Coordinates of C-alpha atoms and ligand atoms in Angstrom, one line a residue:
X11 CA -11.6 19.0 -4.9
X12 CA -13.1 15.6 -3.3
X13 CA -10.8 12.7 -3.0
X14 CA -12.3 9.7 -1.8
X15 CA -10.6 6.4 -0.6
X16 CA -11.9 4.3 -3.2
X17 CA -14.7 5.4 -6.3
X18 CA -16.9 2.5 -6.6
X19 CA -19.2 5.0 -8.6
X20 CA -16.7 5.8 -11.0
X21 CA -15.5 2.3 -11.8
X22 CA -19.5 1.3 -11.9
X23 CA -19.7 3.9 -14.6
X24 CA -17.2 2.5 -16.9
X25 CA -19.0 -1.2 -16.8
X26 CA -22.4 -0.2 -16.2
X27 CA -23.4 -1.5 -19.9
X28 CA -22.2 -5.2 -19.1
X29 CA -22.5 -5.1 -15.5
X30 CA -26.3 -4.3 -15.5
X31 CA -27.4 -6.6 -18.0
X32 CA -25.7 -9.5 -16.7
X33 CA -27.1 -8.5 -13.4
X34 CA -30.3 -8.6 -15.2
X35 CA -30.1 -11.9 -16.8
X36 CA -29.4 -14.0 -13.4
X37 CA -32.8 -12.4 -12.3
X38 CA -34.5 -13.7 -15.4
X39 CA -33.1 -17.1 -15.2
X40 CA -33.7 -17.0 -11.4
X41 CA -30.2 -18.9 -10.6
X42 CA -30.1 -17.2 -7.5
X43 CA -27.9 -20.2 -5.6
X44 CA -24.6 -21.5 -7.1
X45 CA -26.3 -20.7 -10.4
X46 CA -24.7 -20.8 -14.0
X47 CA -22.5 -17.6 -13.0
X48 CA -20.5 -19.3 -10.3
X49 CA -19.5 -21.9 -12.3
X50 CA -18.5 -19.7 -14.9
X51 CA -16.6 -17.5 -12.8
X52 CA -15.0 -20.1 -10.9
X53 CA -13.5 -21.7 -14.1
X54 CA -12.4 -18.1 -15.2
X55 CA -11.3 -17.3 -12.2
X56 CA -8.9 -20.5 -11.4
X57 CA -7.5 -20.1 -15.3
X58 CA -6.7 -16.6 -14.2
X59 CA -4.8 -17.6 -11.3
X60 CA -3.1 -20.6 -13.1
X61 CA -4.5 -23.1 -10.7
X62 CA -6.6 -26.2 -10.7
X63 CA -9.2 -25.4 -8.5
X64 CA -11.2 -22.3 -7.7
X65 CA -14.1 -22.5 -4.6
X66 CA -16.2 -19.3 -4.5
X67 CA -17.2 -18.1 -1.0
X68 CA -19.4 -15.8 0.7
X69 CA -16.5 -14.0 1.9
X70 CA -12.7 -13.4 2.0
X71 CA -12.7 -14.7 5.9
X72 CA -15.0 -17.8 5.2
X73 CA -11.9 -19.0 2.8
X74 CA -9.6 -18.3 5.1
X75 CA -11.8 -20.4 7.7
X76 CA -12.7 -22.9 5.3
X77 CA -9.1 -23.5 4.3
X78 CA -8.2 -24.3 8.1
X79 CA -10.9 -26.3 8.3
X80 CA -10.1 -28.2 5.4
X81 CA -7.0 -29.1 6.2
X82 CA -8.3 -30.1 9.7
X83 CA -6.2 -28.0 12.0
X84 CA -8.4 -27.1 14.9
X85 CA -8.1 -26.9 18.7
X86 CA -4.7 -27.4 19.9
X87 CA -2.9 -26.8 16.9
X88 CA -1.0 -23.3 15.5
X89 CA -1.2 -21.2 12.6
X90 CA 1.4 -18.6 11.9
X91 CA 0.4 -15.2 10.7
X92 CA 1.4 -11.7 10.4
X93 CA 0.4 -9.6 13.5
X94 CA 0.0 -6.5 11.3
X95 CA -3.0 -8.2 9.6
X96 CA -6.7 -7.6 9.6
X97 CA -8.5 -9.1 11.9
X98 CA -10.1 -11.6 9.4
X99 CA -7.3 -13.5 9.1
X100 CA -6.3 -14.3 12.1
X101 CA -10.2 -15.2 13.3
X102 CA -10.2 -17.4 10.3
X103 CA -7.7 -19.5 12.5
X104 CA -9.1 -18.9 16.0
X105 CA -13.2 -19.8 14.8
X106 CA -11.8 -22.8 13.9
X107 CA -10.5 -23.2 17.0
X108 CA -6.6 -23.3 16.8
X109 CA -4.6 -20.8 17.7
X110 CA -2.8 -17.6 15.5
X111 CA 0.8 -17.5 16.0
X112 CA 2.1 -14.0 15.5
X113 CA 5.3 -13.0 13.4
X114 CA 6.2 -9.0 13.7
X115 CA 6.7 -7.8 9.4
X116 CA 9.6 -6.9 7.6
X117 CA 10.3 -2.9 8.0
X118 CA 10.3 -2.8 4.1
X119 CA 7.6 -4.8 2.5
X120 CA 5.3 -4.6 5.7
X121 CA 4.4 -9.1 4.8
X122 CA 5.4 -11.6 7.6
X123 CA 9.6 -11.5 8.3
X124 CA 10.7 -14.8 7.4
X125 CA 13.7 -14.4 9.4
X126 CA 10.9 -14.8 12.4
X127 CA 9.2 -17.5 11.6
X128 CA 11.3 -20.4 12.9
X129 CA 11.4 -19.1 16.4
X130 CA 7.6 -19.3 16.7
X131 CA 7.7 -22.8 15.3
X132 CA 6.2 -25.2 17.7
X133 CA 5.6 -28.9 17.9
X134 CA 1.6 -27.8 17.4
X135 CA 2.2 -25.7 14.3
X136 CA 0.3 -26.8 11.5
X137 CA 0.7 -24.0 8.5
X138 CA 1.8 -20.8 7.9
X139 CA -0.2 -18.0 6.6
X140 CA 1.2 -15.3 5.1
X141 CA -0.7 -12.0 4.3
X142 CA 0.0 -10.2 1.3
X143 CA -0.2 -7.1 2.8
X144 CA -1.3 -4.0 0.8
X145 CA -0.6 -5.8 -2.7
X146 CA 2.6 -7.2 -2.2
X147 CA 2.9 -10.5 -2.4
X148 CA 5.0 -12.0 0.7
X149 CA 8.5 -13.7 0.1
X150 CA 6.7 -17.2 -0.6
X151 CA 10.6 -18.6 -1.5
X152 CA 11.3 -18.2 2.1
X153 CA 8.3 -19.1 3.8
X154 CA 7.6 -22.1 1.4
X155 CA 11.2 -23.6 2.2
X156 CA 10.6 -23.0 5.9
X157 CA 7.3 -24.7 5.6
X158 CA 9.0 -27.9 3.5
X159 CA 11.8 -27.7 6.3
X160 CA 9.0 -28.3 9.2
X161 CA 6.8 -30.4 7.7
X162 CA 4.0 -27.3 7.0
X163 CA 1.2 -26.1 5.2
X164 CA 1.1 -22.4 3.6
X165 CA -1.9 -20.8 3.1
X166 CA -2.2 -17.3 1.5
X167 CA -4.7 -14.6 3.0
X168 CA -4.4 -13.1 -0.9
X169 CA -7.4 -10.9 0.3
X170 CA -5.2 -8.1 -1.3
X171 CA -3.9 -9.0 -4.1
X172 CA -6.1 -10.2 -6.7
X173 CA -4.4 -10.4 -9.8
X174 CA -0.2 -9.3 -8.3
X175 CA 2.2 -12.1 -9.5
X176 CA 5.1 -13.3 -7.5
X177 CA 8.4 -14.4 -9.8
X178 CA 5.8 -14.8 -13.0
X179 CA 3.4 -16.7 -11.2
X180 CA -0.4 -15.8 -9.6
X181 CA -0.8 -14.8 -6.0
X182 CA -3.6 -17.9 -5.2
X183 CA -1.0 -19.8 -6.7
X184 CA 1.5 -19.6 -4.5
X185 CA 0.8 -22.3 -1.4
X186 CA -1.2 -25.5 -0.4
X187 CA -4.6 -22.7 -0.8
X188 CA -5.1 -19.4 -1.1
X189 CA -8.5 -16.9 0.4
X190 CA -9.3 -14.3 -1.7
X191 CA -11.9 -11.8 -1.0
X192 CA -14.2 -9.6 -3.4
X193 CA -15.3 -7.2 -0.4
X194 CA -16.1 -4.2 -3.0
X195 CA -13.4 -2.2 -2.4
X196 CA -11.0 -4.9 -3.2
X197 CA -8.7 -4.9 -6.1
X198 CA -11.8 -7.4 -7.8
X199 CA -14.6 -6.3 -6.0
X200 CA -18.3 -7.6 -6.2
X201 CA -21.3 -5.6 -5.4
X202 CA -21.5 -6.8 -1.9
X203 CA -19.6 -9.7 0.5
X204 CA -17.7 -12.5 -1.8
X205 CA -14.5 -14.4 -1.3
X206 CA -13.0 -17.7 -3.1
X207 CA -10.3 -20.7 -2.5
X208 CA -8.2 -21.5 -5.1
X209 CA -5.9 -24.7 -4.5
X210 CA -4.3 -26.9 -7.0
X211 CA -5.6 -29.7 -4.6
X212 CA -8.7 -31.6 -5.5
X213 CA -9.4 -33.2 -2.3
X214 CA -9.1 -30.2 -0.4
X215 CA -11.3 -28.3 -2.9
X216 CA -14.1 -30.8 -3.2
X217 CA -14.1 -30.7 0.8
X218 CA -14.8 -26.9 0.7
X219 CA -17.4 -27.2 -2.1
X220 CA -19.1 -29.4 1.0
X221 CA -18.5 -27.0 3.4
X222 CA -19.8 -24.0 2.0
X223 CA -22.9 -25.9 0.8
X224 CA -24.3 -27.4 4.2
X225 CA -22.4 -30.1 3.9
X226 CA -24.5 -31.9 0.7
X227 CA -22.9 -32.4 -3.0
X228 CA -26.8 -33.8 -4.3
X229 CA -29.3 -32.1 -2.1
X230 CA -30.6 -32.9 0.7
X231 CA -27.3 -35.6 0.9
X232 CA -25.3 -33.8 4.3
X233 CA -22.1 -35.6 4.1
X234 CA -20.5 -33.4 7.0
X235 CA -21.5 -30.8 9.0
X236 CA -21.1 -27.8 6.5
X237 CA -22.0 -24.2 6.4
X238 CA -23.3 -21.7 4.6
X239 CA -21.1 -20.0 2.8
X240 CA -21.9 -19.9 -1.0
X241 CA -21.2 -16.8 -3.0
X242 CA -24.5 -15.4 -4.2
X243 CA -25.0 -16.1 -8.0
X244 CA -25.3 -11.9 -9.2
X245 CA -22.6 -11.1 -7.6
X246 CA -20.5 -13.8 -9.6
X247 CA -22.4 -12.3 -12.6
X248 CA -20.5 -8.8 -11.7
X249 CA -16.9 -10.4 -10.7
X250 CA -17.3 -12.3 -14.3
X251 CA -17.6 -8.3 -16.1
X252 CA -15.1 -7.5 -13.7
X253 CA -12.3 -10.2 -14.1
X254 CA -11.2 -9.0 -17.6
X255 CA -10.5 -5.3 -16.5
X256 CA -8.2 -6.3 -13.5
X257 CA -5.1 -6.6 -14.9
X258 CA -5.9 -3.0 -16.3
X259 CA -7.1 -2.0 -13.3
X260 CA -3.9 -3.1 -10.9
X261 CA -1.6 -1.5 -14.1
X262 CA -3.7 1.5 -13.2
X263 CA -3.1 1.5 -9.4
X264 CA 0.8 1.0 -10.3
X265 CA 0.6 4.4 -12.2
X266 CA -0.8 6.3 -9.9
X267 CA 1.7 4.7 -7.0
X268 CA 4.9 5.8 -9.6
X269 CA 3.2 9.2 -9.7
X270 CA 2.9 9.8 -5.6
X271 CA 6.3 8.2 -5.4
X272 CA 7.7 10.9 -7.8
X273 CA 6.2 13.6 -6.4
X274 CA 6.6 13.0 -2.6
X275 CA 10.6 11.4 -3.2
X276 CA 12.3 14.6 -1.4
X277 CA 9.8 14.6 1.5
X278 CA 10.2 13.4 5.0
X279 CA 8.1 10.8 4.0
X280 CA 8.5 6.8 4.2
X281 CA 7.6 5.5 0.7
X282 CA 6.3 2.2 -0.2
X283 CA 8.9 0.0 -2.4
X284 CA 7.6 -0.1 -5.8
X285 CA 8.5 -3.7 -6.2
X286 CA 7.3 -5.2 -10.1
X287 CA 5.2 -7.8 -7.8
X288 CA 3.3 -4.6 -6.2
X289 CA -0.6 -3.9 -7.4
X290 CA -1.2 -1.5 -4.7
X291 CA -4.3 -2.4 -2.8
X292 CA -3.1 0.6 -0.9
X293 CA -0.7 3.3 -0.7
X294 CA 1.0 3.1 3.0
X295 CA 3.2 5.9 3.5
X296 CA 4.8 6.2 7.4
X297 CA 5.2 9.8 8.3
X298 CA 5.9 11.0 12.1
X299 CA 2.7 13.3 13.4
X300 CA 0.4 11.3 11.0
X301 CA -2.5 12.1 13.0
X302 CA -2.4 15.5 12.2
X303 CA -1.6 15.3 8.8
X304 CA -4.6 13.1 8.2
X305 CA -6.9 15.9 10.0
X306 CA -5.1 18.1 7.4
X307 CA -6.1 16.2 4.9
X308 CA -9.5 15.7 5.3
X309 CA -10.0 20.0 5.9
X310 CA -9.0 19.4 2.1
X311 CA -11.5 17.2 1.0
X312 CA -8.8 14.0 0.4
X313 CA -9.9 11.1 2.5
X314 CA -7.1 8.5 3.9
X315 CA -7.0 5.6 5.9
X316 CA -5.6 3.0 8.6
X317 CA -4.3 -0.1 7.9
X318 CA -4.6 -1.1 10.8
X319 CA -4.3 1.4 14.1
X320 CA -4.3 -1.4 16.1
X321 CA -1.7 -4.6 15.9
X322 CA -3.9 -7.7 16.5
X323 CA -2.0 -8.6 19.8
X324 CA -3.0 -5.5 21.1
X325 CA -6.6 -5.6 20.6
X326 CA -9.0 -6.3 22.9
X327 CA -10.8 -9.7 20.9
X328 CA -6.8 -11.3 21.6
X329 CA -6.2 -10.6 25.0
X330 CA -6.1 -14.4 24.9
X331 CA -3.2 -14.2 23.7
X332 CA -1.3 -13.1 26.4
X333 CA 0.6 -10.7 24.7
X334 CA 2.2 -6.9 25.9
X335 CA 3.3 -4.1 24.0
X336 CA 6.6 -4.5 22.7
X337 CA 5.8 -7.8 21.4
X338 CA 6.2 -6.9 18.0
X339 CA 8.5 -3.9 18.0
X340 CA 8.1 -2.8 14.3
X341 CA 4.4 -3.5 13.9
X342 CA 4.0 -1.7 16.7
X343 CA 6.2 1.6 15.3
X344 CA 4.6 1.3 12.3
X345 CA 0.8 1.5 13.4
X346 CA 1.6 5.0 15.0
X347 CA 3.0 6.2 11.8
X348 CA 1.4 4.6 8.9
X349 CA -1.4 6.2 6.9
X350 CA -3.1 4.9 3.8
X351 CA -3.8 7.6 0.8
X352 CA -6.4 7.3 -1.7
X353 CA -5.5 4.7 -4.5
X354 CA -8.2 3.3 -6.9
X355 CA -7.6 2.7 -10.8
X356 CA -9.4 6.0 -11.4
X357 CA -7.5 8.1 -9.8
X358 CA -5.6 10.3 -12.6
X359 CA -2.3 12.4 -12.0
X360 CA -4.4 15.7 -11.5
X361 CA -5.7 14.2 -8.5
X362 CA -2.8 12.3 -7.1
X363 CA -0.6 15.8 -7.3
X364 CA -3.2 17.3 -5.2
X365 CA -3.4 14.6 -2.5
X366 CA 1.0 15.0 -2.7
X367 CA 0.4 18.7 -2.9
X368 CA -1.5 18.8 0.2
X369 CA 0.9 16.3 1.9
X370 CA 4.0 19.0 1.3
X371 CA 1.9 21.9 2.0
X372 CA 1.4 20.5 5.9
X373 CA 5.0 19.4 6.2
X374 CA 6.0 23.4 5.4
X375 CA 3.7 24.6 7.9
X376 CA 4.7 21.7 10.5
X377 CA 8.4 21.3 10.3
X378 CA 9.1 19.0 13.6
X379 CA 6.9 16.3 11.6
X380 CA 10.3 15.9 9.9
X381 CA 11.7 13.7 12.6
X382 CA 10.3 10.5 11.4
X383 CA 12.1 8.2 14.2
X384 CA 15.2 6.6 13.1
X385 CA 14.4 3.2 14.3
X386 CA 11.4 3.3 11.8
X387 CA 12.9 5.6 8.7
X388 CA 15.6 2.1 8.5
X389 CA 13.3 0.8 6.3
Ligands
PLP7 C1 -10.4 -8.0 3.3 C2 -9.5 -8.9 4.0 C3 -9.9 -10.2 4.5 C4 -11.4 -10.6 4.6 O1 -12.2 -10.4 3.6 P1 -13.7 -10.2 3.7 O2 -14.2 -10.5 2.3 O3 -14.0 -8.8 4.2 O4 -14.2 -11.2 4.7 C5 -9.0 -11.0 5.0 N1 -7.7 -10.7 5.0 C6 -7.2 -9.5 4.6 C7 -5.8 -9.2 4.7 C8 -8.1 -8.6 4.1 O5 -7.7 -7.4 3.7

């Protein structure tokens, strides 16, 4: 058997009879740029989300950017963010020219430790930008009253988690603004790069609709110095087939998470909680010797994953930041140990017991994989 990471194909078969028509259509009307479908989609897509305002993008990380921007924080001020991120969010912050502020993550959920956050709290912080990692949405209570306390913004990277709810309501919904992205293996995935803002504040979003459009509301009219960041017009005529199947789709990803969690529970294996708020963009499982489990894996034909090998304060691109290993003790543990198994709404049980079946099959033949470090297991 094959096991990919994610099966664009498949899901493409399932829509292929609205998906390709309305594909069709925006090449008939010739809308290419902000046409009829980004409107529509943007409508449907803040309605989903419960907010006011929804900006498409050209890409998760031009939100995120556009958001900072927005809110004009820029050189000399700080943004707080999860240093076991992708990269994307924290360059959203440093392109426009302030500075990310790392938090180490909670040992269970894997979002931003709110019990942190105050000690990186400086008189340049501006906002707070919580991730929410993997699907989970992070513990917006805490961070939002910690934000209220000093004054801050919150801005969610909600990259990953398209469609997850946090105590009833939307992730997008959540802060001052939200980034999502619809990078095609996304929970909501276009054919190609796409991203959108949502906000519940008009200002702010009528400033982005400037800045992702060069700057011009009526053409030709540059108010500011703006960019280019529009989300092309057929791929908001594929996230507007898409939208109504998410909720389906994430309902899908939660059964086959409650499957790998059944069948994996007695291994030496660090599970992901499967919180109600959870729409598993991924399956992160920490297991000591993962290297050689994934090498294992992949002689069987099951493809994983990294999210991320390498802690943002350790790469090379942030040496600027001045930071040393041991910065960030449990992102650091975890980023030895931490591999990402195939999850995608197609993925039936047949195929999830033969990704867990492979799993048990190497921990037999590799007992001293079983010490799992305790430090890291205390999650
Ligand atoms: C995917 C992702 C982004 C950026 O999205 P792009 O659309 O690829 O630019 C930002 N943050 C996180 C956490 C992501 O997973």
């Amino acid at each position: 058997m094959e096991i990919p990471f994610v099966d664009l194909k498949a899901q493409y078969k399932q829509i292929k009879d609205e998906v390709d028509p309305a594909v069709l259509a925006v090449m008939q009307r010739g809308d290419f740029i902000l046409g009829g479908a980004v409107t529509e989609f943007e409508r449907e897509f803040a309605n989903y989300c419960g907010v006011e305002h929804c900006v498409s993008v050209d890409s998760g990380y031009s939100a995120l950017e556009l958001i900072v921007r927005a809110y004009d924080i820029g050189p000399g001020d700080e943004v707080i963010t999860a240093a076991n991120t992708f990269i994307a969010t924290t360059l959203a912050i440093s392109n426009a020219g302030a500075t990310p502020v790392l938090v180490d993550c909670d040992p269970v959920t894997y979002n931003l430790d709110p019990s942190k956050i105050e000690a990186a709290i400086t008189p340049r912080t501006k906002a707070i930008m919580p991730v929410h990692l993997y699907g989970q949405p992070a513990d917006m209570d805490a961070i939002n009253a910690i934000a209220r306390k000093h004054n801050l913004r919150v801005f969610e990277d909600a990259a990953q988690a398209a469609g997850a709810r946090y105590k009833g309501r939307r992730a997008g919904n959540l802060g001052d603004a939200a980034g999502f992205s619809f990078y095609p293996g996304k929970n909501l995935g276009a054919y190609g790069d796409g991203g959108a803002v949502t906000t519940n504040d008009e200002v702010i979003a009528e400033k982005i609709r400037l800045l992702r459009n060069i700057g011009q509301k009526v053409k030709y009219h540059h108010e500011v110095k703006g960019f280019n960041h529009r989300l092309d017009t057929m791929q908001a005529a594929v996230l507007r087939v898409k939208l109504p199947y998410l909720d389906d789709w994430n309902a899908s990803r939660r059964r086959a998470a409650a499957t790998y969690a059944r069948l994996l529970a007695d291994l030496p294996i660090e599970l992901p909680s499967y919180a109600d708020d959870h729409i598993f963009h991924l399956y992160v499982i920490r297991i000591a010797g993962r290297d050689g489990m994934m090498d294992y894996l992949k002689e069987k034909g099951i493809a994983s994953g990294l999210h991320y090998p390498i802690p943002i304060h350790l790469l090379p691109a942030y040496a600027e930041l001045g930071h040393k290993r041991g910065d960030f003790p449990v992102t650091e543990a975890y980023a030895d140990t931490i591999v990402s198994l195939p999850i995608f709404p197609e993925l039936d049980d047949e195929k999830v017991a033969y990704v867990a079946g492979a799993i048990r099959e190497y921990l037999a033949d590799h007992p001293a994989h079983e010490d799992l470090p305790a430090a890291i297991a205390a999650g």
